[in-house]
Coordinates of C-alpha atoms and ligand atoms in Angstrom, one line a residue:
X1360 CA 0.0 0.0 0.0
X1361 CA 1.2 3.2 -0.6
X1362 CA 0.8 6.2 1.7
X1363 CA 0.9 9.2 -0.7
X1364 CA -2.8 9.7 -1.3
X1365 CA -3.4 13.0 -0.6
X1366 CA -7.0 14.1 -0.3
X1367 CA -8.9 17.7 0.5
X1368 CA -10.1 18.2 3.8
X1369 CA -13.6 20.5 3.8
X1370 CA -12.7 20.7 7.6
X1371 CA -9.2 22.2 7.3
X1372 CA -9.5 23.1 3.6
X1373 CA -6.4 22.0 3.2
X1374 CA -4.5 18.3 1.3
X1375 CA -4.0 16.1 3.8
X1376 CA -1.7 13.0 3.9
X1377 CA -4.7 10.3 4.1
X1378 CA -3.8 8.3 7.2
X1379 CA -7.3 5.8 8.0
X1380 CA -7.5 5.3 12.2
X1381 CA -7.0 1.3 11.0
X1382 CA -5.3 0.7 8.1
X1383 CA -5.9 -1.6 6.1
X1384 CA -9.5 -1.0 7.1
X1385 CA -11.0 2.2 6.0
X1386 CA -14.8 3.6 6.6
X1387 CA -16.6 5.4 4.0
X1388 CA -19.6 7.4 4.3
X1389 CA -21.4 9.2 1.4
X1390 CA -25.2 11.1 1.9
X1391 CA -27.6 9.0 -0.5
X1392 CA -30.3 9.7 -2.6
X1393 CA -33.8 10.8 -1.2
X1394 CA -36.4 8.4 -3.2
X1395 CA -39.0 10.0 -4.5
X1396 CA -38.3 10.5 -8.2
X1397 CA -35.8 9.9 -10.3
X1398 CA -32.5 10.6 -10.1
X1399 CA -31.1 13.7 -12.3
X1400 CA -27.8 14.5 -13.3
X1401 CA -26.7 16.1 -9.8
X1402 CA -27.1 12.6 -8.4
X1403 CA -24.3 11.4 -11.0
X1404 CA -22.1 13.6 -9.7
X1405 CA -21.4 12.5 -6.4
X1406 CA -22.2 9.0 -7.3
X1407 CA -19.6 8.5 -9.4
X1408 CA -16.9 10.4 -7.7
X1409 CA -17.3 8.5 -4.6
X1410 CA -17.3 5.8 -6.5
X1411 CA -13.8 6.5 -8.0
X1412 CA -12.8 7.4 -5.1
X1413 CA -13.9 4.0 -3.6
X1414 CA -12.5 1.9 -6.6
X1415 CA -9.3 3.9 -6.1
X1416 CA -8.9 3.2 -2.4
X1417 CA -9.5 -0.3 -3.1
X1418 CA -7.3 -0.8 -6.0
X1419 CA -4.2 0.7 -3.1
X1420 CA -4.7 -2.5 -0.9
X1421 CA -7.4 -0.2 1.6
X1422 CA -10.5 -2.5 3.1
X1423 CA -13.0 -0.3 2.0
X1424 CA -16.6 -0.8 4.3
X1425 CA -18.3 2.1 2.0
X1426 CA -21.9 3.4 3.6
X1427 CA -24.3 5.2 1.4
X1428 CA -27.9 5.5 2.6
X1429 CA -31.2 5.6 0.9
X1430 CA -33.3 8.5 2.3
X1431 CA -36.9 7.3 3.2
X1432 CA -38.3 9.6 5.4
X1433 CA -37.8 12.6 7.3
X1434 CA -36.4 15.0 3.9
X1435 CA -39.3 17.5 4.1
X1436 CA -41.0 19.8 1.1
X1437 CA -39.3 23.1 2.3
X1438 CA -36.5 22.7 5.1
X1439 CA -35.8 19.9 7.6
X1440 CA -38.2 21.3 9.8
X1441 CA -41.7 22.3 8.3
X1442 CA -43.4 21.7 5.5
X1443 CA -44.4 17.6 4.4
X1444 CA -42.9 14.8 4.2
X1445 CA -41.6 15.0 0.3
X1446 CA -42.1 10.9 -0.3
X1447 CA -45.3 10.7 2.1
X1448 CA -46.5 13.7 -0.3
X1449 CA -46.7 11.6 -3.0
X1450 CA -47.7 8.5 -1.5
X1451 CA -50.8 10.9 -0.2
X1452 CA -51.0 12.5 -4.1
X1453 CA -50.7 8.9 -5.9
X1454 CA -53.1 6.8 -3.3
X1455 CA -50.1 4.1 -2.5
X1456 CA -48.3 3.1 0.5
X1457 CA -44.6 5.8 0.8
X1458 CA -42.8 2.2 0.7
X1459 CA -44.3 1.5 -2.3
X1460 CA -42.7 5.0 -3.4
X1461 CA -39.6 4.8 -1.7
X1462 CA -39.0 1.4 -3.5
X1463 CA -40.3 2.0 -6.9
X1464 CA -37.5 5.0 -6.9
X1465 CA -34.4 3.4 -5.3
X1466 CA -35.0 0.2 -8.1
X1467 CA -35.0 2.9 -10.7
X1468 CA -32.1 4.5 -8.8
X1469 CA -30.1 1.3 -8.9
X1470 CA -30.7 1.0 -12.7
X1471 CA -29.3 4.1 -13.2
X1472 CA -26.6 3.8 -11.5
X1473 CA -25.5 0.1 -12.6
X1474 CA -25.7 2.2 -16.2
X1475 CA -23.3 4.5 -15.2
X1476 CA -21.2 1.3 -13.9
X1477 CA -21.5 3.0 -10.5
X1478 CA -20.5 -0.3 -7.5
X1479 CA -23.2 -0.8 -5.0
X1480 CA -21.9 0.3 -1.4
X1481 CA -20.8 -2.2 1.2
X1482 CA -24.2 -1.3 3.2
X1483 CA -27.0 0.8 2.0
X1484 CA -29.2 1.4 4.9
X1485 CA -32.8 2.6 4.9
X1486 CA -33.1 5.8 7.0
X1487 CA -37.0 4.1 8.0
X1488 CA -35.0 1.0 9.1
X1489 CA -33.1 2.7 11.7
X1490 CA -35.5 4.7 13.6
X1491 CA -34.7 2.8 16.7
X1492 CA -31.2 4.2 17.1
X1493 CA -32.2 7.6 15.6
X1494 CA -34.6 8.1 18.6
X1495 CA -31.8 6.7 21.2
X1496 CA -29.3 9.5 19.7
X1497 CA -31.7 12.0 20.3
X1498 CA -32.3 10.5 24.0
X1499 CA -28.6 10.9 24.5
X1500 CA -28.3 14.4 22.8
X1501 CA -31.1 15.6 25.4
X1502 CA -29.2 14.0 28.1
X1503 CA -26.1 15.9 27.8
X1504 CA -28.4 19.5 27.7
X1505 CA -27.7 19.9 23.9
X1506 CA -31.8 19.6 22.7
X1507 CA -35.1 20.4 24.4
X1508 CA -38.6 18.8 24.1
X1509 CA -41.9 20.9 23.0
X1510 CA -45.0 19.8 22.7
X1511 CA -44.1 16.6 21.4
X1512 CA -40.8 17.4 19.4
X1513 CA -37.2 17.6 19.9
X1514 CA -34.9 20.1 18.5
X1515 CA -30.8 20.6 18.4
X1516 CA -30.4 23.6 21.0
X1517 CA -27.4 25.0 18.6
X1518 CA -27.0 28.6 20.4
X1519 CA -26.3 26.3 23.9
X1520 CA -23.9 23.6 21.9
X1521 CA -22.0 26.8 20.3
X1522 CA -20.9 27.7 24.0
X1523 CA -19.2 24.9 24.3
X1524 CA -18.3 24.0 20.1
X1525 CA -18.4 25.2 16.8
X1526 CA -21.7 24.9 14.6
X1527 CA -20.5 26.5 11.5
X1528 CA -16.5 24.7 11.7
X1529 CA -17.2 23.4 8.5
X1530 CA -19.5 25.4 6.4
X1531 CA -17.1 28.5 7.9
X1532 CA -20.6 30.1 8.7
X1533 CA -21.1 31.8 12.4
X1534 CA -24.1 31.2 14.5
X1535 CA -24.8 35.1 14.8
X1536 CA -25.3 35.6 10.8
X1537 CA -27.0 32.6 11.2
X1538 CA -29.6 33.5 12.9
X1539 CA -29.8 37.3 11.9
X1540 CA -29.7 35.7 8.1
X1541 CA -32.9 33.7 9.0
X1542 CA -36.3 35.2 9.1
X1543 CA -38.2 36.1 12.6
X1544 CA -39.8 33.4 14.3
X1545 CA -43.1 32.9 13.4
X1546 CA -45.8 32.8 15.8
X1547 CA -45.9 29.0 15.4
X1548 CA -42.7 28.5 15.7
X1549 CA -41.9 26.5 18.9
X1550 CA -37.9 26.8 18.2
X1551 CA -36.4 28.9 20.6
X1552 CA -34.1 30.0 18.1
X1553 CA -34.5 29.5 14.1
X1554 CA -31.3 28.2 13.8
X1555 CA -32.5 25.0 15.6
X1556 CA -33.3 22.1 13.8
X1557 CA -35.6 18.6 14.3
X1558 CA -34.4 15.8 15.6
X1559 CA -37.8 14.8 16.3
X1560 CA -41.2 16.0 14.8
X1561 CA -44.5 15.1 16.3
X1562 CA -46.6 14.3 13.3
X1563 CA -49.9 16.3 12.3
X1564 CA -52.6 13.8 11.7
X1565 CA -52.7 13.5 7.8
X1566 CA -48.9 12.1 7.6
X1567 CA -48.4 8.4 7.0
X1568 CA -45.5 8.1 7.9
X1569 CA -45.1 7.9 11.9
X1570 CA -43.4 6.0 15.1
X1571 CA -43.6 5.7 18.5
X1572 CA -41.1 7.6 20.6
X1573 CA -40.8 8.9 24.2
X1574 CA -42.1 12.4 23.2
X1575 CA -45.1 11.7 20.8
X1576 CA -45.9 9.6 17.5
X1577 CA -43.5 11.1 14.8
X1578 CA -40.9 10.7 12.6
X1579 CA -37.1 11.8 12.7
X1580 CA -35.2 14.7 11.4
X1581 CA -33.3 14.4 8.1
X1582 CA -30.0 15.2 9.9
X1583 CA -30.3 12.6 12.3
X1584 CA -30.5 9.6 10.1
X1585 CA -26.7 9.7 8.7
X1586 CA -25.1 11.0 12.1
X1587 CA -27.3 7.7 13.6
X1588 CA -26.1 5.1 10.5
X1589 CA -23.0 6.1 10.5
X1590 CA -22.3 5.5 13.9
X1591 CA -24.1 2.4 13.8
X1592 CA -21.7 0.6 10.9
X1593 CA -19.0 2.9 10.8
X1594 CA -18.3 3.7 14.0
X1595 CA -18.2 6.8 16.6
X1596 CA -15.2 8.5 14.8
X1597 CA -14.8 7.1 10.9
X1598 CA -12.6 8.2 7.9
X1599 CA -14.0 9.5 5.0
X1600 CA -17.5 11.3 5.1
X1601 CA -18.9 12.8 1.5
X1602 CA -21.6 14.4 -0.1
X1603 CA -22.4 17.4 -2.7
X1604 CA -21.0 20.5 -1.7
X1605 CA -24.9 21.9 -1.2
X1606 CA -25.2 19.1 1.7
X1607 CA -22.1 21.2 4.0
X1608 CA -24.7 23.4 5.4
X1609 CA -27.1 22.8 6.9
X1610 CA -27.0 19.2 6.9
X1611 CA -23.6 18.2 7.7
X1612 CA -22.8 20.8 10.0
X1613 CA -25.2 19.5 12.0
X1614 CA -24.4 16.1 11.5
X1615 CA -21.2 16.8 13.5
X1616 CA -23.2 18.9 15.9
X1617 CA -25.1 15.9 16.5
X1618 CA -22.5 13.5 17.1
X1619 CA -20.3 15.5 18.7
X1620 CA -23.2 16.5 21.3
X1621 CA -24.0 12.6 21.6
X1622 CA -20.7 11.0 21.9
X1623 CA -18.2 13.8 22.6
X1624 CA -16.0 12.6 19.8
X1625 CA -15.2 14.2 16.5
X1626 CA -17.3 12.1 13.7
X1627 CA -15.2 12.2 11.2
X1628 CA -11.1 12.6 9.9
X1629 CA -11.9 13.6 6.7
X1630 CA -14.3 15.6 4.5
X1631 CA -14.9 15.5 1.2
X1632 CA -17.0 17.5 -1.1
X1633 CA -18.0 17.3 -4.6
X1634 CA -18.7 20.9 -6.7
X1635 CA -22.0 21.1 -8.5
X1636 CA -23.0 20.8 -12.2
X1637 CA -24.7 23.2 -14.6
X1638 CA -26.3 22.5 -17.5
X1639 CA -25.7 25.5 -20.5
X1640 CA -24.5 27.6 -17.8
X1641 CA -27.0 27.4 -15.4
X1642 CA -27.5 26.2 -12.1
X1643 CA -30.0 23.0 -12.5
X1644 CA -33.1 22.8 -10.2
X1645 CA -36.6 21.4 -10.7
X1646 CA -38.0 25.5 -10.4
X1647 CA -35.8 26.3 -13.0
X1648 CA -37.3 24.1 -15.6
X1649 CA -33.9 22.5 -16.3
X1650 CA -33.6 19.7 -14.1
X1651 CA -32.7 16.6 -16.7
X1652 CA -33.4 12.8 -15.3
X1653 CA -30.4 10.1 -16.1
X1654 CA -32.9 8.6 -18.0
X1655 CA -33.7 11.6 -20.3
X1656 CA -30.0 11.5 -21.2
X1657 CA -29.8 7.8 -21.7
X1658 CA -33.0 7.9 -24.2
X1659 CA -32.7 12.0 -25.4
X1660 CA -36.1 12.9 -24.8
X1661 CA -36.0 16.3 -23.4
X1662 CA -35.9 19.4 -24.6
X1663 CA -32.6 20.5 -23.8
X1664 CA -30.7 17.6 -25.5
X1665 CA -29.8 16.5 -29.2
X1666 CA -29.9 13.6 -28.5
X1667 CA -29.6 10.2 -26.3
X1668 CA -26.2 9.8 -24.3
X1669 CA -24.5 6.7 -23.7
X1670 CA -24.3 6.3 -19.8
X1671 CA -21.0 6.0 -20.1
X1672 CA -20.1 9.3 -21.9
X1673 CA -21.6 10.8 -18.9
X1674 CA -19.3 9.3 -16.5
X1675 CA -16.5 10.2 -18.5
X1676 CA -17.3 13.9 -19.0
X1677 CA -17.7 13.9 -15.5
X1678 CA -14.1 12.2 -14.5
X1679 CA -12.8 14.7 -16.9
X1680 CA -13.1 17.2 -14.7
X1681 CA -11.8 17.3 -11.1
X1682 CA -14.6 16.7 -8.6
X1683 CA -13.6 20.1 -6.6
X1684 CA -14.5 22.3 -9.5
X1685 CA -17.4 23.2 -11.2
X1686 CA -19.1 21.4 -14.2
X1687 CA -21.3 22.4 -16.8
X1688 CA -23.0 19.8 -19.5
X1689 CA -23.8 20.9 -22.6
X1690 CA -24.6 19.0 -26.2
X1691 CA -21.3 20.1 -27.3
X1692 CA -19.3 18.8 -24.8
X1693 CA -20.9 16.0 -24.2
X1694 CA -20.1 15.4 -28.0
X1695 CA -16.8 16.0 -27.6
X1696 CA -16.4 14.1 -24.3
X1697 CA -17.6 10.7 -26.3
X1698 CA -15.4 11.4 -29.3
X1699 CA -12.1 11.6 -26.8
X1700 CA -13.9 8.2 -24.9
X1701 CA -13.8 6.4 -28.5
X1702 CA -9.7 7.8 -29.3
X1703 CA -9.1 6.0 -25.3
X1704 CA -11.3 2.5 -26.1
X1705 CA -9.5 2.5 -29.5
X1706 CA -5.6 2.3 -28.0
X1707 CA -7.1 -1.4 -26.7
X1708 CA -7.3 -2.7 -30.3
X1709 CA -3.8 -0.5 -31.9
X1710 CA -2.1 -2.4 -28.8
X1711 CA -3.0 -5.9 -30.4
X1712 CA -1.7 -4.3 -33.8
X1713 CA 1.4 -3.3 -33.4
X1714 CA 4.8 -4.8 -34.1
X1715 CA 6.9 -5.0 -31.0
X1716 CA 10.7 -3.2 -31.8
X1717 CA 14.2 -4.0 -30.4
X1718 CA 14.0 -0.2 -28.5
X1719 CA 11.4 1.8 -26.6
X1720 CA 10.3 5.3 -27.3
X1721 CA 8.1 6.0 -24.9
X1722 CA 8.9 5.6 -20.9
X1723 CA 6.3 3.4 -20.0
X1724 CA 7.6 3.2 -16.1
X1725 CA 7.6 7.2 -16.2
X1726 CA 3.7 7.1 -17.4
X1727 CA 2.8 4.6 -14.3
X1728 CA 4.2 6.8 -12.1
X1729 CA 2.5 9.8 -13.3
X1730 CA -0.6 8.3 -13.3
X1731 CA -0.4 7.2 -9.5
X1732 CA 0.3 10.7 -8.5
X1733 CA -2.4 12.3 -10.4
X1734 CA -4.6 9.8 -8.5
X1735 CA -2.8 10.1 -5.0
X1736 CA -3.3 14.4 -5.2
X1737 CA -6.3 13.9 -3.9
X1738 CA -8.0 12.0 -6.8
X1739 CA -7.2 14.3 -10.0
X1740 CA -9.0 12.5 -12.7
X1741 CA -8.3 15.1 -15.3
X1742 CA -4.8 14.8 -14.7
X1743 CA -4.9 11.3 -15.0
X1744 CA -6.7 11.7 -18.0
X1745 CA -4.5 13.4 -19.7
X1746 CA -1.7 11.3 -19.4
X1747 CA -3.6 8.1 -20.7
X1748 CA -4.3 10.4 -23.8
X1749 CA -0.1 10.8 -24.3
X1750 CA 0.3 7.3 -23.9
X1751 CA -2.7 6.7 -27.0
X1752 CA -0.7 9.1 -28.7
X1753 CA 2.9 7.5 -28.4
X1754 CA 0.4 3.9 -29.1
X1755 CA -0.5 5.9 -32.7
X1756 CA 2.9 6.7 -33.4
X1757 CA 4.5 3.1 -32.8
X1758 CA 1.2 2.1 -35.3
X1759 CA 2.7 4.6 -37.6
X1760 CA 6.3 3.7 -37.2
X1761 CA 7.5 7.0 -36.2
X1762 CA 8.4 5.5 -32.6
X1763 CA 9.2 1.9 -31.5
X1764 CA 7.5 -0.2 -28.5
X1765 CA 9.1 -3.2 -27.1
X1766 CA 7.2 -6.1 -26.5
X1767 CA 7.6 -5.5 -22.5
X1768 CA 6.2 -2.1 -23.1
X1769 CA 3.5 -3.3 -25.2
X1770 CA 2.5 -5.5 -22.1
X1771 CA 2.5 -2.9 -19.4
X1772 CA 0.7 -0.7 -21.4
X1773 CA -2.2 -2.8 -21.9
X1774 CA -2.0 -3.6 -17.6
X1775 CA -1.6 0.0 -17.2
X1776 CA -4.3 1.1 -19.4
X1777 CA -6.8 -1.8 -18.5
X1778 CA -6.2 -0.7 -14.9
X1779 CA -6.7 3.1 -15.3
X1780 CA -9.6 2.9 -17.8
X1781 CA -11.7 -0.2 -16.9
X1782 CA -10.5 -0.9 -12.7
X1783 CA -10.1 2.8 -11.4
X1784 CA -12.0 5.4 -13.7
X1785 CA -14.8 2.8 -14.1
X1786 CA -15.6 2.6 -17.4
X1787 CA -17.2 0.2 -20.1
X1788 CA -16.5 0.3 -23.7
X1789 CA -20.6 -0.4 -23.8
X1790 CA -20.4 -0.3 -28.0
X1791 CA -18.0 -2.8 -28.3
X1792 CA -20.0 -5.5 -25.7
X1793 CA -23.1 -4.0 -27.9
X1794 CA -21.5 -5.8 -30.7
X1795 CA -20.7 -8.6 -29.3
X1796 CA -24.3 -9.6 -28.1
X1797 CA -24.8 -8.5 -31.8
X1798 CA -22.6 -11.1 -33.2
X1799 CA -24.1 -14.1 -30.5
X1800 CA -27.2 -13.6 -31.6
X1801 CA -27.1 -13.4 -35.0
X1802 CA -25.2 -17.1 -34.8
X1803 CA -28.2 -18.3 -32.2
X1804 CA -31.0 -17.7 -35.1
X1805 CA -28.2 -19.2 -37.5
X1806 CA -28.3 -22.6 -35.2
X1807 CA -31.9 -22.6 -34.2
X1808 CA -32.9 -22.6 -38.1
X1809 CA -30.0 -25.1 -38.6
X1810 CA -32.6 -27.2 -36.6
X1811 CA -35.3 -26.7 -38.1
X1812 CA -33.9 -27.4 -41.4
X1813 CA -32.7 -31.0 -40.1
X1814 CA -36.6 -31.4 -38.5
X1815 CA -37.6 -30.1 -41.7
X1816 CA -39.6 -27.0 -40.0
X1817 CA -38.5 -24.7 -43.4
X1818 CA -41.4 -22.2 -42.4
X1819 CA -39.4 -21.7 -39.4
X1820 CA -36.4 -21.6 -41.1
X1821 CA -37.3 -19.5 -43.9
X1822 CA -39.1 -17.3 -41.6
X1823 CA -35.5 -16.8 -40.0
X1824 CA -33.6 -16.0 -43.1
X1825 CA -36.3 -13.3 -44.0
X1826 CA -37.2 -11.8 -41.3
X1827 CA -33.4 -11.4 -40.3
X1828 CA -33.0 -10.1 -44.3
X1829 CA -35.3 -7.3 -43.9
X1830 CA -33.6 -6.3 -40.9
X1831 CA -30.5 -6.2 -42.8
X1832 CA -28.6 -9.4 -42.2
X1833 CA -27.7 -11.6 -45.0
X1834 CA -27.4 -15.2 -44.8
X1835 CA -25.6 -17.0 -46.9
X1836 CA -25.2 -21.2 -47.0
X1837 CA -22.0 -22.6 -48.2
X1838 CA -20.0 -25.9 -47.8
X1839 CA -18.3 -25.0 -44.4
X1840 CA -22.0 -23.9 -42.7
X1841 CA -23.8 -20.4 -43.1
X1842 CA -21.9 -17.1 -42.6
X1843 CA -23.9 -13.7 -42.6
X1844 CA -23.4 -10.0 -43.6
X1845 CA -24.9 -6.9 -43.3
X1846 CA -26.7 -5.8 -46.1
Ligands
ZN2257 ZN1 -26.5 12.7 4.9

């Protein structure tokens, strides 16, 4: 294992030198997706970073236990404290059960993400499936003086746990902007101050979606479920916790408000957060008219695009650029982004082409190196990229003869590049398995109406040669068996 990985702490915002509490073993959490429709292209963001950043730490020898929950309850219309339950919303809108909801949209999460070759996490816990040790943390935060009950609820006293901490340490927000930033307190308002938050709300009696507690039937805050999942399979104090930079305030300020007031420790060593994504520009949201599903891109039907987008492309547009900086999506440079993914699949196929020489012209040990560090300061996929794209080029110019490969380089480059591409930056060169299925079953119907020529079924087989005609596929019977072209 090496110990060079550098990686940006949110807390310090600094690089630090990654050093896990117990190496080999590392703990990864990363804020999931609340299910109640489908997942748009800000969900790709952070999915596939962490994801990279998972396949990465693997790939170094780390024993990755990588946490990334499925929000089921508790994220609410407006803010984590008013407003309705977004997921029982619907369920009340649609006449079904919220689980029916909740698991209708994390199966068409999963797809998505299995398009985008995106690994499932270690654990995925359901935020409704830990309500048990949600309410216990909240028992214990009240304990140690850091919430108060009212009529029924429970809310994070964060004026009293700023006396002692910091709420705002990460964000680099203070509690007296806070709370002159926030509008008066209504005249319902049972906070004592508005920059409290839930950790437990007494539910009204139209919402579904309730459990008993010590304090009244309810359901949990949406800041309670991570600091309370976490804990539970990670540990009181665990390495890596990430999440889209919009999640560092409010909600994981106060997850470490939370813990911290529960336990006394520091949750977590190290902090990451991804930048957002525009689309033409413009920041994406569901007001704004632009928000785009993953499944618009895969099929093109929206407005906004020219057309459908191989999963793929979108994972490597996004690895294109480093996960710290902003990104915005457009048809051009999505466009562009697949042309440069077809240039890196192609080097797979030159490698099996060219003619190993006595010399080497390109330092193939310098290249490895290279593309460790990008990796190692603190996952710089765009650097990283770039460097594969030299290698392709010095691959082109051995094809051409203007350089020469030995046969030892030739070999390292296809374990280097079958490492980068495929193992760490996760991706699929989906055309080429597309014509592979192709080619299997094109030779199935070529066997099954072998068969029924032997049974002599020749509607069936003539049936078969026709129908796969007008679709463009020639058969043709010879001596050696029946070979096929496309018209
Ligand atoms: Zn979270």
């Amino acid at each position: 294992m090496d110990n060079h990985l550098k990686i940006f702490n949110s807390l310090s915002g600094k690089k630090e030198d990654f050093e896990p509490q117990a190496p080999p073993y590392v703990g990864m959490y990363v804020c999931g997706p609340t299910v109640y429709g489908d997942a748009h292209l800000g969900h790709a963001r952070p999915a596939i970073t962490f994801d990279t950043v998972f396949r990465y730490l693997k790939h170094t020898g780390y024993k990755v236990r990588y946490v990334s929950n499925i929000t089921d309850v508790g994220h609410l219309e407006h803010d984590a404290d008013e407003g309705e339950d977004k997921i029982a919303k619907k369920a009340r809108l649609e006449s079904l059960e919220p689980m029916e909801i909740a698991q209708y949209y994390t199966n068409r999460y999963h797809e998505d993400m299995r398009r985008l070759n995106v690994l499932r996490p270690s654990i995925e816990p359901h935020a409704s499936g830990h309500i048990m040790e949600q309410i216990k943390m909240a028992e214990e935060i009240l304990e140690n003086g850091f919430a108060y009950e009212i009529n029924g609820s429970v809310y994070f006293d964060v004026v009293k746990y700023n006396e002692k901490h910091d709420y705002g340490k990460l964000s680099g927000r203070k509690l007296e902007e806070m709370i002159s930033n926030t509008r008066e307190l209504s005249g319902q308002d049972e906070k004592r101050n508005p920059a409290d938050f839930a950790l437990w709300k007494k539910a009204e009696p139209v919402h579904i979606m309730r459990w008993e507690s010590p304090w009244s039937d309810g359901f949990p805050g949406w800041h309670l479920e991570c600091s309370a999942m976490g804990r539970k399979y990670l540990g009181e104090s665990f390495d890596i916790h990430g999440g889209g930079m919009d999640l560092k305030f409010p909600h994981h300020e106060s997850e470490i408000a939370q813990s911290v007031a529960a336990t006394g420790r520091e949750p977590v060593r190290y902090w990451m957060h991804n930048n957002m994504i525009t689309l033409n520009g413009q920041k994406m949201g569901k007001s704004l008219g632009n928000a785009v599903s993953l499944r618009q891109f895969y099929s093109g039907e929206h407005p906004l695009l020219e057309q459908a987008y191989d999963p793929i492309t979108i994972r490597f547009f996004i690895l294109q650029a480093h996960y710290r900086s902003t990104l915005d999506f457009s048809n051009e440079a999505l466009q562009a982004a697949d042309k440069g993914l077809r240039k890196l699949f192609a080097v797979f196929q030159t490698l099996e082409q060219i003619e190993a020489g006595d010399t080497s012209g390109f330092d193939v040990a310098g290249f490895e190196k290279k593309c460790y560090a990008a990796m190692d300061d603190d996952f710089n996929t765009p650097v990283l990229i770039a460097h594969l794209f030299d290698a392709v080029k010095a691959v082109n110019a051995a094809k051409d003869g203007h350089i020469s490969l030995s046969s030892t380089d030739i070999e390292n480059l296809k374990r280097l590049f079958n490492i980068f591409v495929f193992e760490i930056l996760g991706l699929v060169n989906t055309q080429e398995s597309k014509h592979e299925s192709f080619d299997k079953i094109i030779q199935l119907l070529i066997d099954i109406r072998q068969e029924a020529r032997k049974n002599k079924n020749f509607t069936l087989s003539d049936k078969i040669r026709d129908e796969l005609k007008a679709s463009g596929v020639i058969l043709k019977d010879g001596k050696e068996g029946t070979s096929w072209t496309l018209a």
